[in-house]
DNA sequence: GCTTAATCCTTCCGATCTGGACAAATTCAT
DNA sequence: ATGAATTTGTCCAGATCGGAAGGATTAAGC
């Protein structure tokens, strides 16, 4: 953990954090996010991360203590940003009816999953076997979000908008149809000739999700 | 590749393959499948595989030449078995109507994804970034299967059984709802209190997939 | 059966990479 | 300009990969 971060919970630092330090941390977090999402925790070396960031590798120890803490910092940032994005988007449609809100949720989710594929790739990477990191991820980021969303989904089910059944199961189907598919975009380009970089392709995915999971709506 | 395998495509071997050699290869393939599915290609060491198999590591060089060939052999085996399983299951319902066949497909797919989580985990691992392995996987196993299934799905769409839209996109949603969800089972246990090891939970997933993707059927 | 040669396994080695530690050098806020 | 914050260069002990070389096992032919 960097001194600056530590300072927020300890006594005041004698000196203010330097600008270049923030830049270095930012570069390391970006590089770490990318590397971990591609090769997983075990498959990623701190040297690789440092190289991607264009920085000498001992700086990881200096700023983040070790590989594990760097993973946590990188994951924490990307999930925080995701949550903020989601909350903001939902606030914008707070006046709309439940179905419109559900549609807005799906479209936001799809768009974000496309913009930051690392987010879902990291989930997939870490879910492949038990680990403290997975527990931490579930506890701090996934569970809070899921509980919230599943509650709303339950309402939609009671209104007959969403199909019946375990709402948690339903939500998981929806989110892998969005996030999972986009995390697999490379493979899907090869198997199905679908390129989500193409104009409109992303909307087609969102449309399909809405049509399938919230039927009786024409879905565009 | 082992001498025995090479022999099938070269001139006859002077000697027959020994039994223990087959056992060793089998143990290595099992261990490799498990290790690669958990830690990805880069995150897995040949030492780790050998240790899981209870075998000295130079045997990997002897039987499979190197890590890459071992990955190919392991992946090839698991995908072949999957295809056989699928073909056999579909042959058993060859007389049934299209909807019943679709249901059978989903149930088989779900059951297999549960039994061999490594299959989908390996897909997820390899799709995280471009590689020769991903190309090989797409070309040799994914693409042939997908082309076949998407054709059938198109028919279902024309009959009004499956929702409209790009059939390839639809199929991808279905298969991640099955395989993706089961590959994520560890995470889902933590976030959603759904344990696919519990009796009946697997059927609930299959039911939900059928209900959502092939509506107008009660789905049970 | 007994030999013998192909097949299979084990013990080793060298080069590289791993996460992390440390002190010396540099940069910058005060 | 002073000293803390940051960066750099270097080192370590252990793990990694691929492979060489020789020993053990076993099928095939006598």
Short mmCIF file of C-alpha atoms (C1' of nucleotides) in Angstrom, two decimals:
data_model
loop_
_atom_site.label_atom_id
_atom_site.label_comp_id
_atom_site.label_asym_id
_atom_site.label_seq_id
_atom_site.Cartn_x
_atom_site.Cartn_y
_atom_site.Cartn_z
CA UNK A 1 0.00 0.00 0.00
CA UNK A 2 1.31 3.41 -0.87
CA UNK A 3 2.26 5.89 1.79
CA UNK A 4 -0.42 8.24 0.61
CA UNK A 5 -3.14 5.68 1.03
CA UNK A 6 -1.80 4.66 4.38
CA UNK A 7 -1.84 8.30 5.38
CA UNK A 8 -5.59 8.51 5.00
CA UNK A 9 -5.95 6.20 7.92
CA UNK A 10 -2.87 7.14 9.94
CA UNK A 11 -1.54 10.45 11.26
CA UNK A 12 -0.85 13.14 8.72
CA UNK A 13 2.19 12.71 6.48
CA UNK A 14 5.12 14.99 6.92
CA UNK A 15 5.10 15.63 3.21
CA UNK A 16 2.43 15.79 0.59
CA UNK A 17 2.39 13.06 -2.04
CA UNK A 18 4.23 13.99 -5.16
CA UNK A 19 2.56 14.23 -8.52
CA UNK A 20 4.85 11.73 -10.22
CA UNK A 21 4.04 9.20 -7.54
CA UNK A 22 0.36 9.39 -8.49
CA UNK A 23 1.27 8.99 -12.12
CA UNK A 24 3.35 5.92 -11.36
CA UNK A 25 0.58 4.37 -9.30
CA UNK A 26 -1.92 5.05 -12.05
CA UNK A 27 0.30 3.47 -14.67
CA UNK A 28 0.89 0.45 -12.47
CA UNK A 29 -2.82 0.00 -11.80
CA UNK A 30 -3.65 0.20 -15.49
CA UNK A 31 -0.93 -2.27 -16.39
CA UNK A 32 -1.87 -4.62 -13.56
CA UNK A 33 -5.54 -4.61 -14.54
CA UNK A 34 -4.69 -5.50 -18.08
CA UNK A 35 -2.12 -8.16 -17.21
CA UNK A 36 -4.21 -9.86 -14.53
CA UNK A 37 -7.24 -9.95 -16.81
CA UNK A 38 -5.22 -11.61 -19.55
CA UNK A 39 -3.11 -14.08 -17.64
CA UNK A 40 -4.70 -14.41 -14.23
CA UNK A 41 -2.97 -13.82 -10.92
CA UNK A 42 -0.59 -16.74 -11.05
CA UNK A 43 0.18 -16.26 -14.71
CA UNK A 44 1.17 -12.65 -14.26
CA UNK A 45 4.64 -11.65 -13.12
CA UNK A 46 5.37 -8.39 -11.40
CA UNK A 47 8.07 -7.86 -14.02
CA UNK A 48 5.47 -8.08 -16.76
CA UNK A 49 3.31 -5.51 -15.02
CA UNK A 50 6.22 -3.14 -14.50
CA UNK A 51 7.24 -3.49 -18.11
CA UNK A 52 3.74 -2.74 -19.37
CA UNK A 53 3.68 0.29 -17.13
CA UNK A 54 7.10 1.41 -18.34
CA UNK A 55 8.42 1.43 -14.81
CA UNK A 56 11.11 -0.36 -12.83
CA UNK A 57 9.74 -3.39 -11.06
CA UNK A 58 10.81 -2.57 -7.49
CA UNK A 59 8.35 0.32 -7.63
CA UNK A 60 5.60 -2.23 -7.17
CA UNK A 61 7.01 -3.12 -3.79
CA UNK A 62 7.35 0.53 -2.94
CA UNK A 63 3.84 1.60 -3.92
CA UNK A 64 1.80 -1.51 -3.25
CA UNK A 65 3.90 -3.66 -0.94
CA UNK A 66 3.50 -6.84 -3.01
CA UNK A 67 1.75 -8.55 -5.91
CA UNK A 68 -1.29 -9.45 -3.87
CA UNK A 69 -1.91 -5.91 -2.67
CA UNK A 70 -1.44 -4.61 -6.19
CA UNK A 71 -4.09 -7.04 -7.41
CA UNK A 72 -6.44 -5.83 -4.72
CA UNK A 73 -5.82 -2.17 -5.50
CA UNK A 74 -6.34 -2.69 -9.23
CA UNK A 75 -9.47 -4.77 -8.75
CA UNK A 76 -10.83 -2.40 -6.17
CA UNK A 77 -10.49 0.54 -8.51
CA UNK A 78 -12.15 -1.09 -11.48
CA UNK A 79 -15.08 -2.37 -9.43
CA UNK A 80 -15.56 0.95 -7.71
CA UNK A 81 -15.72 2.72 -11.05
CA UNK A 82 -18.18 0.13 -12.30
CA UNK A 83 -20.44 0.67 -9.34
CA UNK A 84 -20.31 4.42 -9.69
CA UNK A 85 -21.17 4.15 -13.36
CA UNK A 86 -24.09 1.88 -12.63
CA UNK A 87 -25.46 3.98 -9.80
CA UNK A 88 -25.21 7.13 -11.87
CA UNK A 89 -26.98 5.55 -14.85
CA UNK A 90 -29.79 4.25 -12.67
CA UNK A 91 -30.20 7.60 -10.97
CA UNK A 92 -30.85 9.15 -14.36
CA UNK A 93 -33.87 6.92 -14.90
CA UNK A 94 -35.14 6.97 -11.32
CA UNK A 95 -38.45 8.42 -12.48
CA UNK A 96 -39.05 5.87 -15.22
CA UNK A 97 -41.20 2.75 -14.94
CA UNK A 98 -39.64 -0.57 -13.85
CA UNK A 99 -39.32 -2.00 -17.33
CA UNK A 100 -37.59 1.08 -18.67
CA UNK A 101 -35.27 0.96 -15.67
CA UNK A 102 -34.48 -2.69 -16.37
CA UNK A 103 -33.69 -1.83 -19.97
CA UNK A 104 -31.47 1.02 -18.90
CA UNK A 105 -29.67 -1.32 -16.53
CA UNK A 106 -29.00 -3.87 -19.24
CA UNK A 107 -27.77 -1.27 -21.70
CA UNK A 108 -25.48 0.30 -19.15
CA UNK A 109 -24.17 -3.09 -18.08
CA UNK A 110 -23.47 -4.13 -21.67
CA UNK A 111 -21.79 -0.87 -22.53
CA UNK A 112 -19.57 -1.01 -19.48
CA UNK A 113 -18.66 -4.64 -20.03
CA UNK A 114 -17.56 -3.65 -23.51
CA UNK A 115 -15.54 -0.66 -22.39
CA UNK A 116 -13.78 -2.48 -19.59
CA UNK A 117 -13.51 -6.13 -20.52
CA UNK A 118 -10.92 -6.53 -17.78
CA UNK A 119 -13.66 -6.36 -15.18
CA UNK A 120 -15.40 -9.52 -16.25
CA UNK A 121 -12.23 -11.23 -17.31
CA UNK A 122 -10.90 -10.85 -13.79
CA UNK A 123 -14.07 -12.36 -12.37
CA UNK A 124 -13.71 -15.32 -14.72
CA UNK A 125 -10.03 -15.72 -13.92
CA UNK A 126 -10.53 -15.71 -10.19
CA UNK A 127 -13.58 -17.94 -10.18
CA UNK A 128 -11.64 -20.84 -11.62
CA UNK A 129 -10.53 -22.03 -8.19
CA UNK A 130 -10.93 -21.11 -4.52
CA UNK A 131 -8.74 -18.31 -3.25
CA UNK A 132 -8.66 -15.50 -0.74
CA UNK A 133 -8.91 -13.11 -3.65
CA UNK A 134 -12.18 -14.63 -4.81
CA UNK A 135 -13.58 -14.45 -1.28
CA UNK A 136 -12.52 -10.83 -1.07
CA UNK A 137 -14.07 -10.05 -4.44
CA UNK A 138 -17.37 -11.68 -3.54
CA UNK A 139 -17.53 -10.08 -0.13
CA UNK A 140 -16.56 -6.55 -1.08
CA UNK A 141 -17.89 -6.03 -4.57
CA UNK A 142 -20.00 -8.80 -6.03
CA UNK A 143 -22.31 -9.65 -3.16
CA UNK A 144 -23.39 -6.08 -2.38
CA UNK A 145 -24.18 -5.37 -6.02
CA UNK A 146 -25.96 -8.66 -6.57
CA UNK A 147 -28.14 -8.38 -3.50
CA UNK A 148 -29.31 -5.00 -4.67
CA UNK A 149 -30.04 -6.02 -8.24
CA UNK A 150 -31.74 -9.26 -7.32
CA UNK A 151 -34.14 -7.34 -5.12
CA UNK A 152 -35.21 -5.21 -8.08
CA UNK A 153 -35.41 -8.24 -10.32
CA UNK A 154 -37.78 -9.88 -7.87
CA UNK A 155 -40.15 -6.96 -8.26
CA UNK A 156 -40.03 -7.30 -12.02
CA UNK A 157 -40.90 -10.97 -11.67
CA UNK A 158 -43.88 -10.17 -9.47
CA UNK A 159 -45.07 -7.71 -12.09
CA UNK A 160 -44.86 -10.43 -14.71
CA UNK A 161 -42.18 -8.61 -16.66
CA UNK A 162 -39.39 -11.08 -15.97
CA UNK A 163 -39.72 -14.87 -16.14
CA UNK A 164 -40.47 -16.75 -12.92
CA UNK A 165 -37.92 -18.78 -11.01
CA UNK A 166 -35.06 -18.11 -8.66
CA UNK A 167 -34.28 -14.41 -9.25
CA UNK A 168 -30.63 -14.90 -8.37
CA UNK A 169 -30.33 -17.56 -11.01
CA UNK A 170 -32.05 -15.33 -13.50
CA UNK A 171 -29.76 -12.44 -12.75
CA UNK A 172 -26.73 -14.62 -13.21
CA UNK A 173 -27.98 -15.66 -16.61
CA UNK A 174 -28.48 -12.06 -17.58
CA UNK A 175 -25.10 -10.90 -16.42
CA UNK A 176 -23.16 -13.70 -18.08
CA UNK A 177 -25.13 -13.07 -21.25
CA UNK A 178 -23.81 -9.54 -21.09
CA UNK A 179 -20.46 -9.58 -19.28
CA UNK A 180 -19.54 -13.16 -20.05
CA UNK A 181 -20.21 -12.80 -23.74
CA UNK A 182 -18.18 -9.63 -23.98
CA UNK A 183 -15.32 -11.17 -22.05
CA UNK A 184 -15.40 -13.90 -24.68
CA UNK A 185 -15.51 -11.44 -27.57
CA UNK A 186 -12.26 -12.73 -29.04
CA UNK A 187 -13.56 -16.25 -29.23
CA UNK A 188 -16.94 -15.18 -30.52
CA UNK A 189 -15.32 -13.25 -33.31
CA UNK A 190 -13.79 -16.55 -34.41
CA UNK A 191 -16.73 -18.85 -33.87
CA UNK A 192 -19.70 -16.69 -34.75
CA UNK A 193 -18.43 -13.86 -36.93
CA UNK A 194 -19.80 -11.37 -34.47
CA UNK A 195 -17.55 -8.39 -33.86
CA UNK A 196 -18.70 -6.22 -31.01
CA UNK A 197 -16.44 -3.48 -32.26
CA UNK A 198 -18.76 -3.12 -35.23
CA UNK A 199 -21.26 -0.31 -35.09
CA UNK A 200 -24.60 -1.40 -33.65
CA UNK A 201 -23.48 -4.88 -32.66
CA UNK A 202 -23.44 -3.93 -29.01
CA UNK A 203 -26.99 -2.64 -29.20
CA UNK A 204 -28.09 -5.85 -30.85
CA UNK A 205 -26.76 -7.76 -27.89
CA UNK A 206 -28.55 -5.49 -25.43
CA UNK A 207 -31.74 -5.72 -27.50
CA UNK A 208 -31.57 -9.49 -27.52
CA UNK A 209 -31.01 -9.67 -23.77
CA UNK A 210 -33.98 -7.42 -23.17
CA UNK A 211 -36.16 -9.32 -25.61
CA UNK A 212 -35.28 -12.66 -24.07
CA UNK A 213 -35.26 -11.82 -20.39
CA UNK A 214 -37.99 -9.18 -20.34
CA UNK A 215 -40.46 -10.52 -22.90
CA UNK A 216 -43.79 -8.98 -23.93
CA UNK A 217 -41.66 -5.96 -24.63
CA UNK A 218 -41.05 -5.70 -28.37
CA UNK A 219 -37.41 -5.11 -27.46
CA UNK A 220 -36.71 -2.55 -30.17
CA UNK B 1 3.23 -36.25 -28.99
CA UNK B 2 3.80 -39.78 -27.81
CA UNK B 3 5.31 -42.38 -30.03
CA UNK B 4 2.14 -44.41 -29.97
CA UNK B 5 0.04 -41.57 -31.29
CA UNK B 6 2.60 -40.72 -33.89
CA UNK B 7 2.57 -44.34 -34.95
CA UNK B 8 -1.04 -44.14 -36.01
CA UNK B 9 -0.05 -41.85 -38.82
CA UNK B 10 3.45 -43.16 -39.59
CA UNK B 11 4.79 -46.57 -40.50
CA UNK B 12 4.15 -49.37 -38.09
CA UNK B 13 6.03 -49.29 -34.81
CA UNK B 14 8.64 -51.91 -34.19
CA UNK B 15 7.26 -52.32 -30.68
CA UNK B 16 3.83 -52.07 -29.16
CA UNK B 17 3.17 -49.34 -26.59
CA UNK B 18 3.48 -50.49 -23.05
CA UNK B 19 0.61 -50.46 -20.62
CA UNK B 20 2.29 -48.26 -18.03
CA UNK B 21 2.96 -45.70 -20.72
CA UNK B 22 -0.77 -45.40 -21.34
CA UNK B 23 -1.38 -45.04 -17.64
CA UNK B 24 1.21 -42.30 -17.39
CA UNK B 25 -0.24 -40.44 -20.35
CA UNK B 26 -3.71 -40.70 -18.90
CA UNK B 27 -2.58 -39.39 -15.54
CA UNK B 28 -0.75 -36.52 -17.20
CA UNK B 29 -3.73 -35.58 -19.34
CA UNK B 30 -6.04 -35.57 -16.32
CA UNK B 31 -3.63 -33.48 -14.30
CA UNK B 32 -3.01 -31.10 -17.18
CA UNK B 33 -6.71 -30.57 -17.80
CA UNK B 34 -7.27 -29.71 -14.18
CA UNK B 35 -4.24 -27.47 -13.85
CA UNK B 36 -4.81 -25.54 -17.08
CA UNK B 37 -8.46 -24.99 -16.26
CA UNK B 38 -7.55 -23.54 -12.89
CA UNK B 39 -4.52 -21.45 -13.69
CA UNK B 40 -4.50 -20.97 -17.42
CA UNK B 41 -1.67 -21.88 -19.74
CA UNK B 42 0.82 -19.31 -18.55
CA UNK B 43 -0.07 -19.81 -14.91
CA UNK B 44 0.54 -23.55 -15.03
CA UNK B 45 4.00 -25.04 -14.70
CA UNK B 46 4.90 -28.43 -16.05
CA UNK B 47 6.21 -29.22 -12.58
CA UNK B 48 2.76 -28.57 -11.16
CA UNK B 49 1.18 -30.88 -13.68
CA UNK B 50 3.70 -33.63 -13.06
CA UNK B 51 3.19 -33.31 -9.33
CA UNK B 52 -0.60 -33.54 -9.63
CA UNK B 53 -0.14 -36.62 -11.79
CA UNK B 54 2.30 -38.15 -9.33
CA UNK B 55 4.93 -38.46 -12.01
CA UNK B 56 8.42 -37.12 -12.66
CA UNK B 57 8.33 -34.00 -14.77
CA UNK B 58 10.66 -35.08 -17.59
CA UNK B 59 7.97 -37.55 -18.55
CA UNK B 60 6.06 -34.64 -20.00
CA UNK B 61 8.88 -34.03 -22.43
CA UNK B 62 9.00 -37.70 -23.24
CA UNK B 63 5.31 -38.25 -23.83
CA UNK B 64 4.16 -34.90 -25.13
CA UNK B 65 7.27 -33.08 -26.26
CA UNK B 66 6.47 -29.86 -24.41
CA UNK B 67 3.91 -27.85 -22.46
CA UNK B 68 2.16 -26.61 -25.57
CA UNK B 69 1.64 -30.06 -27.03
CA UNK B 70 0.42 -31.33 -23.69
CA UNK B 71 -2.14 -28.54 -23.63
CA UNK B 72 -3.29 -29.49 -27.09
CA UNK B 73 -3.55 -33.18 -26.23
CA UNK B 74 -5.50 -32.48 -23.04
CA UNK B 75 -7.83 -30.01 -24.71
CA UNK B 76 -8.31 -32.24 -27.68
CA UNK B 77 -9.36 -35.14 -25.51
CA UNK B 78 -11.88 -33.21 -23.43
CA UNK B 79 -13.48 -31.61 -26.47
CA UNK B 80 -13.66 -34.86 -28.33
CA UNK B 81 -15.42 -36.49 -25.41
CA UNK B 82 -17.80 -33.57 -25.21
CA UNK B 83 -18.69 -33.86 -28.85
CA UNK B 84 -19.25 -37.58 -28.60
CA UNK B 85 -21.47 -37.08 -25.59
CA UNK B 86 -23.50 -34.46 -27.41
CA UNK B 87 -23.86 -36.44 -30.61
CA UNK B 88 -24.92 -39.52 -28.71
CA UNK B 89 -27.52 -37.63 -26.68
CA UNK B 90 -28.98 -36.01 -29.79
CA UNK B 91 -29.11 -39.33 -31.61
CA UNK B 92 -31.29 -40.68 -28.84
CA UNK B 93 -33.94 -38.03 -29.53
CA UNK B 94 -33.60 -38.01 -33.29
CA UNK B 95 -37.25 -38.96 -33.66
CA UNK B 96 -38.58 -36.28 -31.34
CA UNK B 97 -39.98 -32.91 -32.38
CA UNK B 98 -37.67 -29.87 -32.63
CA UNK B 99 -38.63 -28.39 -29.28
CA UNK B 100 -38.04 -31.63 -27.44
CA UNK B 101 -34.71 -31.92 -29.20
CA UNK B 102 -33.78 -28.40 -28.12
CA UNK B 103 -34.67 -29.25 -24.55
CA UNK B 104 -32.61 -32.41 -24.70
CA UNK B 105 -29.70 -30.42 -26.04
CA UNK B 106 -29.87 -27.90 -23.21
CA UNK B 107 -30.13 -30.58 -20.55
CA UNK B 108 -27.22 -32.51 -21.98
CA UNK B 109 -25.15 -29.38 -22.30
CA UNK B 110 -25.86 -28.34 -18.72
CA UNK B 111 -25.14 -31.77 -17.33
CA UNK B 112 -21.88 -32.03 -19.20
CA UNK B 113 -20.77 -28.55 -18.21
CA UNK B 114 -21.36 -29.58 -14.61
CA UNK B 115 -19.49 -32.86 -14.90
CA UNK B 116 -16.48 -31.38 -16.67
CA UNK B 117 -16.15 -27.77 -15.58
CA UNK B 118 -12.63 -27.82 -17.01
CA UNK B 119 -14.04 -27.68 -20.52
CA UNK B 120 -15.63 -24.29 -20.16
CA UNK B 121 -12.96 -23.00 -17.82
CA UNK B 122 -10.37 -23.66 -20.49
CA UNK B 123 -12.44 -21.76 -23.04
CA UNK B 124 -12.69 -18.83 -20.68
CA UNK B 125 -8.99 -18.95 -19.86
CA UNK B 126 -7.90 -19.00 -23.47
CA UNK B 127 -10.33 -16.36 -24.68
CA UNK B 128 -8.77 -13.72 -22.47
CA UNK B 129 -6.21 -12.80 -25.09
CA UNK B 130 -5.17 -13.76 -28.63
CA UNK B 131 -3.06 -16.86 -28.97
CA UNK B 132 -2.34 -19.72 -31.31
CA UNK B 133 -4.09 -21.98 -28.84
CA UNK B 134 -7.31 -19.99 -29.09
CA UNK B 135 -7.14 -20.08 -32.89
CA UNK B 136 -6.59 -23.81 -32.76
CA UNK B 137 -9.49 -24.27 -30.35
CA UNK B 138 -11.85 -22.24 -32.48
CA UNK B 139 -10.82 -23.89 -35.69
CA UNK B 140 -10.81 -27.50 -34.55
CA UNK B 141 -13.53 -27.73 -31.95
CA UNK B 142 -15.65 -24.65 -31.39
CA UNK B 143 -16.43 -23.58 -34.91
CA UNK B 144 -17.59 -26.99 -36.20
CA UNK B 145 -19.88 -27.48 -33.22
CA UNK B 146 -21.26 -23.96 -33.36
CA UNK B 147 -22.00 -24.02 -37.06
CA UNK B 148 -23.99 -27.17 -36.59
CA UNK B 149 -25.99 -25.96 -33.61
CA UNK B 150 -26.69 -22.53 -35.02
CA UNK B 151 -28.22 -24.15 -38.09
CA UNK B 152 -30.69 -26.04 -35.90
CA UNK B 153 -31.38 -22.96 -33.86
CA UNK B 154 -32.28 -21.07 -37.00
CA UNK B 155 -34.98 -23.62 -37.72
CA UNK B 156 -36.37 -23.19 -34.24
CA UNK B 157 -36.50 -19.46 -34.80
CA UNK B 158 -38.39 -19.89 -38.05
CA UNK B 159 -40.87 -22.09 -36.24
CA UNK B 160 -41.39 -19.36 -33.68
CA UNK B 161 -40.03 -21.47 -30.85
CA UNK B 162 -36.89 -19.44 -30.25
CA UNK B 163 -36.76 -15.62 -30.12
CA UNK B 164 -35.85 -13.77 -33.29
CA UNK B 165 -32.50 -12.15 -33.94
CA UNK B 166 -29.03 -13.30 -34.91
CA UNK B 167 -29.07 -17.03 -34.17
CA UNK B 168 -25.35 -17.09 -33.45
CA UNK B 169 -25.81 -14.40 -30.83
CA UNK B 170 -28.70 -16.31 -29.34
CA UNK B 171 -26.72 -19.51 -29.17
CA UNK B 172 -23.88 -17.75 -27.43
CA UNK B 173 -26.26 -16.44 -24.83
CA UNK B 174 -27.60 -19.91 -24.26
CA UNK B 175 -24.25 -21.56 -23.96
CA UNK B 176 -22.79 -19.01 -21.56
CA UNK B 177 -25.96 -19.27 -19.51
CA UNK B 178 -25.17 -22.96 -19.21
CA UNK B 179 -21.41 -23.42 -19.47
CA UNK B 180 -20.41 -20.00 -18.28
CA UNK B 181 -22.59 -20.15 -15.21
CA UNK B 182 -21.29 -23.56 -14.25
CA UNK B 183 -17.70 -22.48 -14.78
CA UNK B 184 -18.50 -19.69 -12.34
CA UNK B 185 -20.10 -22.02 -9.82
CA UNK B 186 -17.60 -21.15 -7.10
CA UNK B 187 -18.37 -17.47 -7.36
CA UNK B 188 -22.11 -18.03 -7.61
CA UNK B 189 -22.06 -20.08 -4.45
CA UNK B 190 -20.67 -16.99 -2.73
CA UNK B 191 -22.80 -14.33 -4.36
CA UNK B 192 -26.12 -16.04 -4.86
CA UNK B 193 -26.28 -18.95 -2.42
CA UNK B 194 -26.83 -21.29 -5.32
CA UNK B 195 -24.96 -24.58 -5.04
CA UNK B 196 -25.12 -26.65 -8.18
CA UNK B 197 -23.98 -29.64 -6.16
CA UNK B 198 -27.34 -29.58 -4.45
CA UNK B 199 -29.92 -32.03 -5.67
CA UNK B 200 -32.16 -30.54 -8.34
CA UNK B 201 -30.28 -27.28 -8.67
CA UNK B 202 -28.87 -28.32 -12.02
CA UNK B 203 -32.33 -29.11 -13.35
CA UNK B 204 -33.56 -25.73 -12.19
CA UNK B 205 -30.89 -24.11 -14.29
CA UNK B 206 -31.80 -26.18 -17.34
CA UNK B 207 -35.48 -25.45 -16.77
CA UNK B 208 -34.83 -21.75 -16.57
CA UNK B 209 -32.76 -21.75 -19.73
CA UNK B 210 -35.49 -23.60 -21.59
CA UNK B 211 -38.20 -21.35 -20.20
CA UNK B 212 -36.32 -18.20 -21.13
CA UNK B 213 -34.90 -19.14 -24.49
CA UNK B 214 -37.71 -21.39 -25.76
CA UNK B 215 -40.79 -19.67 -24.39
CA UNK B 216 -44.41 -20.72 -24.85
CA UNK B 217 -43.18 -23.97 -23.42
CA UNK B 218 -44.11 -24.24 -19.76
CA UNK B 219 -40.54 -25.32 -19.18
CA UNK B 220 -41.15 -28.31 -16.98
"C1'" DG C 1 12.68 -69.21 -21.38
"C1'" DC C 2 16.40 -65.99 -22.70
"C1'" DT C 3 18.30 -62.53 -25.07
"C1'" DT C 4 18.14 -57.96 -26.88
"C1'" DA C 5 16.70 -53.85 -28.33
"C1'" DA C 6 12.93 -50.66 -28.20
"C1'" DT C 7 10.43 -48.34 -24.84
"C1'" DC C 8 9.95 -46.06 -20.65
"C1'" DC C 9 11.67 -43.82 -16.53
"C1'" DT C 10 14.96 -41.32 -13.34
"C1'" DT C 11 18.69 -38.48 -12.03
"C1'" DC C 12 20.99 -34.63 -13.18
"C1'" DC C 13 22.29 -29.74 -15.30
"C1'" DG C 14 22.22 -24.84 -17.16
"C1'" DA C 15 19.81 -20.88 -18.33
"C1'" DT C 16 16.13 -18.11 -17.22
"C1'" DC C 17 12.46 -16.15 -14.48
"C1'" DT C 18 10.16 -15.49 -10.03
"C1'" DG C 19 8.74 -12.25 -5.85
"C1'" DG C 20 10.95 -9.64 -2.84
"C1'" DA C 21 14.83 -6.97 -0.19
"C1'" DC C 22 18.10 -3.35 0.18
"C1'" DA C 23 20.99 0.74 -0.13
"C1'" DA C 24 22.37 4.36 -2.90
"C1'" DA C 25 20.96 8.01 -5.93
"C1'" DT C 26 17.69 11.37 -7.38
"C1'" DT C 27 13.74 14.51 -7.26
"C1'" DC C 28 10.85 17.58 -5.17
"C1'" DA C 29 7.87 20.11 -1.27
"C1'" DT C 30 8.80 22.91 2.21
"C1'" DA D 1 19.11 23.92 0.90
"C1'" DT D 2 17.36 20.42 3.54
"C1'" DG D 3 15.37 16.19 4.18
"C1'" DA D 4 11.50 13.36 3.03
"C1'" DA D 5 9.50 11.12 -0.98
"C1'" DT D 6 10.47 8.62 -4.87
"C1'" DT D 7 13.24 6.16 -8.08
"C1'" DT D 8 17.11 3.32 -9.43
"C1'" DG D 9 20.45 -0.43 -9.61
"C1'" DT D 10 21.64 -4.59 -7.70
"C1'" DC D 11 21.19 -8.72 -5.27
"C1'" DC D 12 18.97 -12.96 -3.45
"C1'" DA D 13 16.98 -17.65 -2.83
"C1'" DG D 14 13.88 -20.32 -4.92
"C1'" DA D 15 11.10 -21.89 -8.89
"C1'" DT D 16 10.83 -22.33 -13.73
"C1'" DC D 17 11.63 -24.55 -18.36
"C1'" DG D 18 13.64 -27.67 -21.54
"C1'" DG D 19 16.67 -31.18 -22.19
"C1'" DA D 20 20.95 -34.60 -21.75
"C1'" DA D 21 22.48 -38.94 -20.29
"C1'" DG D 22 22.14 -43.07 -18.45
"C1'" DG D 23 19.39 -46.78 -15.90
"C1'" DA D 24 15.32 -49.79 -15.64
"C1'" DT D 25 11.56 -52.24 -17.77
"C1'" DT D 26 9.31 -54.99 -21.10
"C1'" DA D 27 7.76 -56.74 -25.75
"C1'" DA D 28 9.34 -59.50 -29.65
"C1'" DG D 29 12.18 -62.98 -31.79
"C1'" DC D 30 15.02 -66.67 -31.11
#
